Amino acid sequence: MIILALIASSILIAGIVSYVDISEAAVIYDPLSRSIVGVVYGPAYFIKAPWQGVKIVYLRVETVDMFKNPPRDYPEVQAITRDGATVYIDITVRYQVQRNDEAIKILVTRYPLLDFEESVIVPIVRETVRNVIARYKLTEVIERREKVRGVIVQEVEARLREDPTVKGCLQIIDVAVRNIDFPEAIKRAIELKLAAQQEALAAEYKRQKLLIEANASAAARILEAEGEARAQIIRALAQANATLIQAEAQRRAIALIIQAYNRSDYAIIYYYIAALERIGEKGNLVIIVPQGQSVPLMMPLTPLKGEEHKTSP
């Protein structure tokens, strides 16, 4: 009898004393009265009546992954664009049940199986994503992908926060669109288009480069011509200045001759001799001015014609 009493006591205690772990909430409900008796947050031991039941609600951050490829919680979202093309969206939602007695009681009352993730979160995400994609054509989704991504995140968050069945019970931490993918045929077309654009950019770059090089070469030739023209002008000015200086020197020399001898014909002789000197610099010519005469004699140093082959005896 004692053993039976001990066994009965153990069973009774096991049915009365329970434990709830960290980041969990134990919701004690009475099936007879169909009411929630209380909420206990872990880690903690608690006592309940043997006929009462317990539902464990997780309070940690939960992640819902809807991906095309595993690992995943649910398949990706398939959506149809305004022009009938199919796109595939990978999306992640992170949420957390509010640590609040009233919020937890409402959540358990409305979703006794605690299936609010499958019943609310996933359907809202899928419906919202499809509604957003349906507003755009395929080309718009491709070209304005970041904008479409932002609209999806904004509207999914708003729908989840405002849903009347979970409003105030769930905290939506963030929504992230991981990828927007397309069928293989569309991806190949996009790759071909991008390749064509790259080739066009390369051709334009080459054309611009050749144009720049041609302009640079033309500019260099223009600068070279301008430099040569300026050099010629400088040389001409220098030569003109030298001629002026030389003329001024000759003028002063003539003035000194006239002043020294008081005879202007000496100036003419001076010019004559100077001219002969210049002639003599270019050939074998000796200039002789006999004493007492004003006309000089010019004696060539080269042999006369017919005498260059004569030899001395």
CSV table of C-alpha atoms in Angstrom, one decimal:
chain,number,residue,atom,x,y,z
A,1,MET,CA,0.0,0.0,0.0
A,2,ILE,CA,2.8,2.4,0.9
A,3,ILE,CA,4.4,1.8,-2.5
A,4,LEU,CA,1.2,2.4,-4.3
A,5,ALA,CA,0.8,5.6,-2.3
A,6,LEU,CA,4.2,6.7,-3.3
A,7,ILE,CA,3.6,6.0,-6.9
A,8,ALA,CA,0.3,7.9,-6.8
A,9,SER,CA,2.0,10.8,-5.1
A,10,SER,CA,4.8,10.9,-7.7
A,11,ILE,CA,2.3,10.9,-10.5
A,12,LEU,CA,0.3,13.6,-8.8
A,13,ILE,CA,3.4,15.7,-8.3
A,14,ALA,CA,4.5,15.2,-11.8
A,15,GLY,CA,1.1,16.4,-13.0
A,16,ILE,CA,1.2,19.4,-10.7
A,17,VAL,CA,4.8,20.7,-11.0
A,18,SER,CA,6.1,21.8,-14.4
A,19,TYR,CA,9.1,23.6,-15.8
A,20,VAL,CA,9.4,26.3,-18.5
A,21,ASP,CA,12.8,27.0,-20.1
A,22,ILE,CA,14.5,30.3,-20.9
A,23,SER,CA,13.0,32.4,-23.8
A,24,GLU,CA,9.7,30.5,-23.4
A,25,ALA,CA,6.3,31.3,-21.9
A,26,ALA,CA,4.1,28.6,-20.4
A,27,VAL,CA,0.4,29.3,-21.0
A,28,ILE,CA,-1.7,27.4,-18.4
A,29,TYR,CA,-5.3,26.7,-19.6
A,30,ASP,CA,-8.3,25.0,-18.1
A,31,PRO,CA,-10.1,22.7,-20.6
A,32,LEU,CA,-13.1,22.4,-18.4
A,33,SER,CA,-13.7,26.2,-18.2
A,34,ARG,CA,-12.1,26.8,-21.6
A,35,SER,CA,-10.1,29.7,-20.2
A,36,ILE,CA,-6.5,30.7,-19.7
A,37,VAL,CA,-5.4,30.5,-16.1
A,38,GLY,CA,-2.1,32.2,-16.3
A,39,VAL,CA,1.3,32.8,-18.1
A,40,VAL,CA,4.6,31.8,-16.6
A,41,TYR,CA,8.0,33.0,-18.1
A,42,GLY,CA,11.0,30.8,-18.0
A,43,PRO,CA,13.3,29.7,-16.7
A,44,ALA,CA,11.0,28.7,-13.8
A,45,TYR,CA,9.1,25.9,-12.1
A,46,PHE,CA,5.3,26.3,-11.6
A,47,ILE,CA,2.4,24.5,-10.2
A,48,LYS,CA,-0.9,23.7,-12.0
A,49,ALA,CA,-3.9,21.5,-11.4
A,50,PRO,CA,-3.6,18.0,-12.8
A,51,TRP,CA,-6.4,18.5,-15.3
A,52,GLN,CA,-5.0,21.8,-16.6
A,53,GLY,CA,-2.9,21.9,-19.8
A,54,VAL,CA,0.1,23.9,-20.8
A,55,LYS,CA,1.1,25.5,-24.1
A,56,ILE,CA,4.6,26.6,-24.7
A,57,VAL,CA,5.1,29.9,-26.6
A,58,TYR,CA,8.6,30.7,-27.8
A,59,LEU,CA,9.7,34.2,-27.1
A,60,ARG,CA,13.0,34.1,-29.0
A,61,VAL,CA,13.5,35.7,-32.4
A,62,GLU,CA,12.1,33.5,-35.1
A,63,THR,CA,13.2,33.5,-38.7
A,64,VAL,CA,11.1,32.5,-41.6
A,65,ASP,CA,13.1,31.8,-44.8
A,66,MET,CA,11.2,31.4,-48.1
A,67,PHE,CA,14.0,30.4,-50.5
A,68,LYS,CA,14.2,28.7,-53.9
A,69,ASN,CA,17.1,26.5,-52.7
A,70,PRO,CA,17.5,24.6,-49.4
A,71,PRO,CA,18.0,25.1,-46.5
A,72,ARG,CA,14.7,26.8,-46.2
A,73,ASP,CA,11.5,26.9,-44.2
A,74,TYR,CA,9.1,27.4,-47.1
A,75,PRO,CA,9.5,27.6,-50.9
A,76,GLU,CA,10.2,30.9,-52.6
A,77,VAL,CA,7.4,33.2,-53.7
A,78,GLN,CA,6.5,32.9,-57.4
A,79,ALA,CA,4.9,36.0,-58.8
A,80,ILE,CA,3.6,37.1,-62.2
A,81,THR,CA,4.5,40.5,-63.6
A,82,ARG,CA,2.0,42.8,-65.3
A,83,ASP,CA,3.1,41.5,-68.7
A,84,GLY,CA,2.8,37.8,-67.7
A,85,ALA,CA,6.4,36.9,-66.9
A,86,THR,CA,7.3,34.7,-63.9
A,87,VAL,CA,9.8,35.9,-61.3
A,88,TYR,CA,11.0,34.1,-58.1
A,89,ILE,CA,11.6,36.1,-54.9
A,90,ASP,CA,13.6,34.8,-51.9
A,91,ILE,CA,12.5,36.6,-48.8
A,92,THR,CA,13.2,36.4,-45.0
A,93,VAL,CA,11.0,37.6,-42.2
A,94,ARG,CA,12.2,37.9,-38.6
A,95,TYR,CA,9.7,38.3,-35.8
A,96,GLN,CA,9.2,37.8,-32.1
A,97,VAL,CA,6.2,37.2,-29.8
A,98,GLN,CA,5.7,40.1,-27.5
A,99,ARG,CA,6.6,39.3,-23.8
A,100,ASN,CA,3.3,40.4,-22.6
A,101,ASP,CA,0.5,38.4,-20.8
A,102,GLU,CA,-2.3,40.0,-22.7
A,103,ALA,CA,-0.6,39.6,-26.1
A,104,ILE,CA,0.3,36.0,-25.4
A,105,LYS,CA,-3.3,35.2,-24.2
A,106,ILE,CA,-4.8,36.8,-27.4
A,107,LEU,CA,-2.4,34.9,-29.6
A,108,VAL,CA,-3.1,31.5,-27.9
A,109,THR,CA,-6.9,32.2,-28.0
A,110,ARG,CA,-6.9,33.0,-31.7
A,111,TYR,CA,-4.4,30.3,-32.7
A,112,PRO,CA,-4.8,27.4,-30.2
A,113,LEU,CA,-2.4,25.3,-32.3
A,114,LEU,CA,0.1,28.2,-32.3
A,115,ASP,CA,0.2,28.0,-36.1
A,116,PHE,CA,0.1,31.8,-36.6
A,117,GLU,CA,3.3,31.5,-38.7
A,118,GLU,CA,1.7,29.2,-41.2
A,119,SER,CA,-1.7,30.8,-41.0
A,120,VAL,CA,-0.8,34.5,-41.0
A,121,ILE,CA,2.9,35.4,-41.7
A,122,VAL,CA,3.6,33.2,-44.7
A,123,PRO,CA,0.2,33.9,-46.5
A,124,ILE,CA,0.6,37.7,-46.0
A,125,VAL,CA,4.1,37.7,-47.3
A,126,ARG,CA,3.2,35.7,-50.4
A,127,GLU,CA,0.1,37.7,-51.2
A,128,THR,CA,1.9,41.1,-50.7
A,129,VAL,CA,4.9,40.1,-52.8
A,130,ARG,CA,2.6,38.9,-55.6
A,131,ASN,CA,0.6,42.2,-55.5
A,132,VAL,CA,3.7,44.3,-55.7
A,133,ILE,CA,5.2,42.3,-58.6
A,134,ALA,CA,1.9,42.5,-60.5
A,135,ARG,CA,2.3,46.3,-60.7
A,136,TYR,CA,5.5,46.1,-62.8
A,137,LYS,CA,6.5,44.9,-66.2
A,138,LEU,CA,9.4,42.4,-66.4
A,139,THR,CA,11.7,45.1,-67.8
A,140,GLU,CA,10.8,47.4,-64.9
A,141,VAL,CA,11.5,44.6,-62.4
A,142,ILE,CA,14.9,44.1,-64.0
A,143,GLU,CA,15.9,47.7,-64.4
A,144,ARG,CA,14.4,48.9,-61.1
A,145,ARG,CA,15.2,45.9,-59.0
A,146,GLU,CA,16.3,47.9,-55.9
A,147,LYS,CA,13.1,50.0,-55.9
A,148,VAL,CA,10.9,46.9,-56.3
A,149,ARG,CA,12.8,45.3,-53.4
A,150,GLY,CA,12.2,48.4,-51.2
A,151,VAL,CA,8.5,48.4,-52.0
A,152,ILE,CA,8.1,44.7,-51.1
A,153,VAL,CA,9.9,45.2,-47.7
A,154,GLN,CA,7.8,48.3,-46.9
A,155,GLU,CA,4.5,46.7,-47.7
A,156,VAL,CA,5.1,43.4,-46.1
A,157,GLU,CA,6.2,45.0,-42.9
A,158,ALA,CA,3.1,47.2,-42.9
A,159,ARG,CA,0.7,44.3,-43.6
A,160,LEU,CA,2.2,42.1,-40.8
A,161,ARG,CA,2.1,45.0,-38.3
A,162,GLU,CA,-1.5,45.9,-39.1
A,163,ASP,CA,-3.0,42.4,-39.4
A,164,PRO,CA,-5.9,42.4,-36.9
A,165,THR,CA,-5.3,38.8,-35.8
A,166,VAL,CA,-1.7,39.4,-34.6
A,167,LYS,CA,-1.5,43.2,-34.2
A,168,GLY,CA,0.1,43.9,-30.8
A,169,CYS,CA,1.1,40.3,-30.4
A,170,LEU,CA,4.1,40.1,-32.8
A,171,GLN,CA,7.0,42.4,-33.2
A,172,ILE,CA,8.2,42.4,-36.8
A,173,ILE,CA,12.0,42.9,-36.5
A,174,ASP,CA,12.8,43.0,-40.2
A,175,VAL,CA,12.0,41.9,-43.7
A,176,ALA,CA,14.7,41.2,-46.3
A,177,VAL,CA,14.4,40.4,-50.0
A,178,ARG,CA,17.4,38.1,-50.6
A,179,ASN,CA,17.0,37.7,-54.3
A,180,ILE,CA,14.8,38.4,-57.3
A,181,ASP,CA,15.4,35.7,-59.9
A,182,PHE,CA,14.1,35.0,-63.4
A,183,PRO,CA,13.6,31.9,-65.6
A,184,GLU,CA,16.6,30.7,-67.5
A,185,ALA,CA,15.5,32.0,-70.9
A,186,ILE,CA,15.0,35.5,-69.4
A,187,LYS,CA,18.4,35.3,-67.7
A,188,ARG,CA,20.1,34.3,-71.0
A,189,ALA,CA,18.4,37.2,-72.7
A,190,ILE,CA,19.6,39.6,-70.0
A,191,GLU,CA,23.1,38.3,-70.3
A,192,LEU,CA,23.1,38.8,-74.1
A,193,LYS,CA,21.8,42.3,-73.6
A,194,LEU,CA,24.4,43.1,-71.1
A,195,ALA,CA,27.1,41.7,-73.3
A,196,ALA,CA,25.9,43.8,-76.2
A,197,GLN,CA,25.9,46.9,-74.0
A,198,GLN,CA,29.4,46.1,-72.9
A,199,GLU,CA,30.5,45.8,-76.5
A,200,ALA,CA,28.8,49.0,-77.4
A,201,LEU,CA,30.5,50.8,-74.5
A,202,ALA,CA,33.9,49.3,-75.5
A,203,ALA,CA,33.4,50.5,-79.1
A,204,GLU,CA,32.4,54.0,-77.9
A,205,TYR,CA,35.4,54.1,-75.6
A,206,LYS,CA,37.7,53.1,-78.5
A,207,ARG,CA,36.0,55.8,-80.7
A,208,GLN,CA,36.4,58.4,-78.1
A,209,LYS,CA,40.1,57.4,-77.5
A,210,LEU,CA,40.9,57.7,-81.2
A,211,LEU,CA,39.1,61.0,-81.4
A,212,ILE,CA,41.1,62.3,-78.4
A,213,GLU,CA,44.3,61.0,-79.9
A,214,ALA,CA,43.5,62.7,-83.2
A,215,ASN,CA,42.6,65.9,-81.5
A,216,ALA,CA,45.8,65.7,-79.5
A,217,SER,CA,47.9,65.1,-82.6
A,218,ALA,CA,46.2,68.0,-84.4
A,219,ALA,CA,46.8,70.2,-81.4
A,220,ALA,CA,50.4,69.2,-81.3
A,221,ARG,CA,50.9,70.0,-85.0
A,222,ILE,CA,49.1,73.4,-84.5
A,223,LEU,CA,51.4,74.2,-81.5
A,224,GLU,CA,54.4,73.1,-83.5
A,225,ALA,CA,53.4,75.3,-86.4
A,226,GLU,CA,52.7,78.2,-84.0
A,227,GLY,CA,56.1,77.7,-82.4
A,228,GLU,CA,57.9,77.7,-85.7
A,229,ALA,CA,56.0,80.8,-86.8
A,230,ARG,CA,57.0,82.6,-83.6
A,231,ALA,CA,60.6,81.4,-84.0
A,232,GLN,CA,60.7,82.8,-87.6
A,233,ILE,CA,59.2,86.1,-86.4
A,234,ILE,CA,61.8,86.2,-83.6
A,235,ARG,CA,64.6,85.4,-86.1
A,236,ALA,CA,63.4,88.1,-88.5
A,237,LEU,CA,63.1,90.6,-85.7
A,238,ALA,CA,66.6,89.7,-84.6
A,239,GLN,CA,68.0,90.0,-88.1
A,240,ALA,CA,66.2,93.3,-88.6
A,241,ASN,CA,67.6,94.6,-85.3
A,242,ALA,CA,71.1,93.4,-86.3
A,243,THR,CA,70.8,95.2,-89.7
A,244,LEU,CA,69.7,98.3,-88.0
A,245,ILE,CA,72.6,98.1,-85.6
A,246,GLN,CA,75.0,97.5,-88.4
A,247,ALA,CA,73.6,100.4,-90.4
A,248,GLU,CA,73.8,102.6,-87.4
A,249,ALA,CA,77.5,101.6,-86.9
A,250,GLN,CA,78.3,102.3,-90.6
A,251,ARG,CA,76.6,105.6,-90.4
A,252,ARG,CA,78.7,106.6,-87.4
A,253,ALA,CA,81.8,105.3,-89.1
A,254,ILE,CA,81.1,107.4,-92.2
A,255,ALA,CA,80.4,110.4,-90.1
A,256,LEU,CA,83.7,110.0,-88.3
A,257,ILE,CA,85.6,109.6,-91.7
A,258,ILE,CA,84.0,112.8,-93.1
A,259,GLN,CA,84.7,114.6,-89.8
A,260,ALA,CA,88.3,113.5,-89.8
A,261,TYR,CA,89.2,114.2,-93.4
A,262,ASN,CA,86.6,116.8,-94.2
A,263,ARG,CA,86.0,115.0,-97.5
A,264,SER,CA,82.8,113.2,-98.4
A,265,ASP,CA,84.4,111.2,-101.3
A,266,TYR,CA,86.3,109.2,-98.6
A,267,ALA,CA,83.0,107.9,-97.4
A,268,ILE,CA,82.3,106.6,-100.9
A,269,ILE,CA,85.7,104.9,-101.0
A,270,TYR,CA,85.0,103.4,-97.6
A,271,TYR,CA,81.8,101.8,-98.9
A,272,TYR,CA,83.6,100.6,-102.0
A,273,ILE,CA,86.4,99.0,-100.0
A,274,ALA,CA,83.9,97.4,-97.7
A,275,ALA,CA,82.0,95.9,-100.6
A,276,LEU,CA,85.2,94.6,-102.1
A,277,GLU,CA,86.1,92.9,-98.8
A,278,ARG,CA,82.8,91.1,-98.8
A,279,ILE,CA,83.5,90.0,-102.4
A,280,GLY,CA,87.0,88.9,-101.4
A,281,GLU,CA,85.7,86.8,-98.5
A,282,LYS,CA,83.9,84.6,-101.1
A,283,GLY,CA,86.8,84.1,-103.6
A,284,ASN,CA,90.5,84.2,-104.1
A,285,LEU,CA,90.9,88.0,-104.5
A,286,VAL,CA,93.5,90.4,-103.3
A,287,ILE,CA,92.7,94.1,-103.2
A,288,ILE,CA,95.6,96.6,-103.7
A,289,VAL,CA,95.3,100.3,-103.2
A,290,PRO,CA,98.3,102.1,-104.7
A,291,GLN,CA,99.7,105.0,-102.7
A,292,GLY,CA,98.4,108.3,-104.0
A,293,GLN,CA,95.5,106.7,-105.9
A,294,SER,CA,91.9,106.5,-104.9
A,295,VAL,CA,90.9,103.5,-107.1
A,296,PRO,CA,92.0,100.1,-105.7
A,297,LEU,CA,93.3,97.3,-107.9
A,298,MET,CA,91.8,93.7,-107.7
A,299,MET,CA,94.2,90.8,-108.3
A,300,PRO,CA,92.8,87.3,-108.6
A,301,LEU,CA,94.9,84.5,-107.0
A,302,THR,CA,93.6,81.7,-109.2
A,303,PRO,CA,95.5,81.0,-112.4
A,304,LEU,CA,94.3,82.7,-115.6
A,305,LYS,CA,92.5,80.5,-118.1
A,306,GLY,CA,95.0,78.6,-120.3
A,307,GLU,CA,97.8,78.9,-117.7
A,308,GLU,CA,96.6,76.4,-115.2
A,309,HIS,CA,98.4,73.5,-117.1
A,310,LYS,CA,101.7,75.3,-117.6
A,311,THR,CA,104.7,73.8,-115.8
A,312,SER,CA,107.9,75.5,-114.8
A,313,PRO,CA,111.1,74.6,-116.9
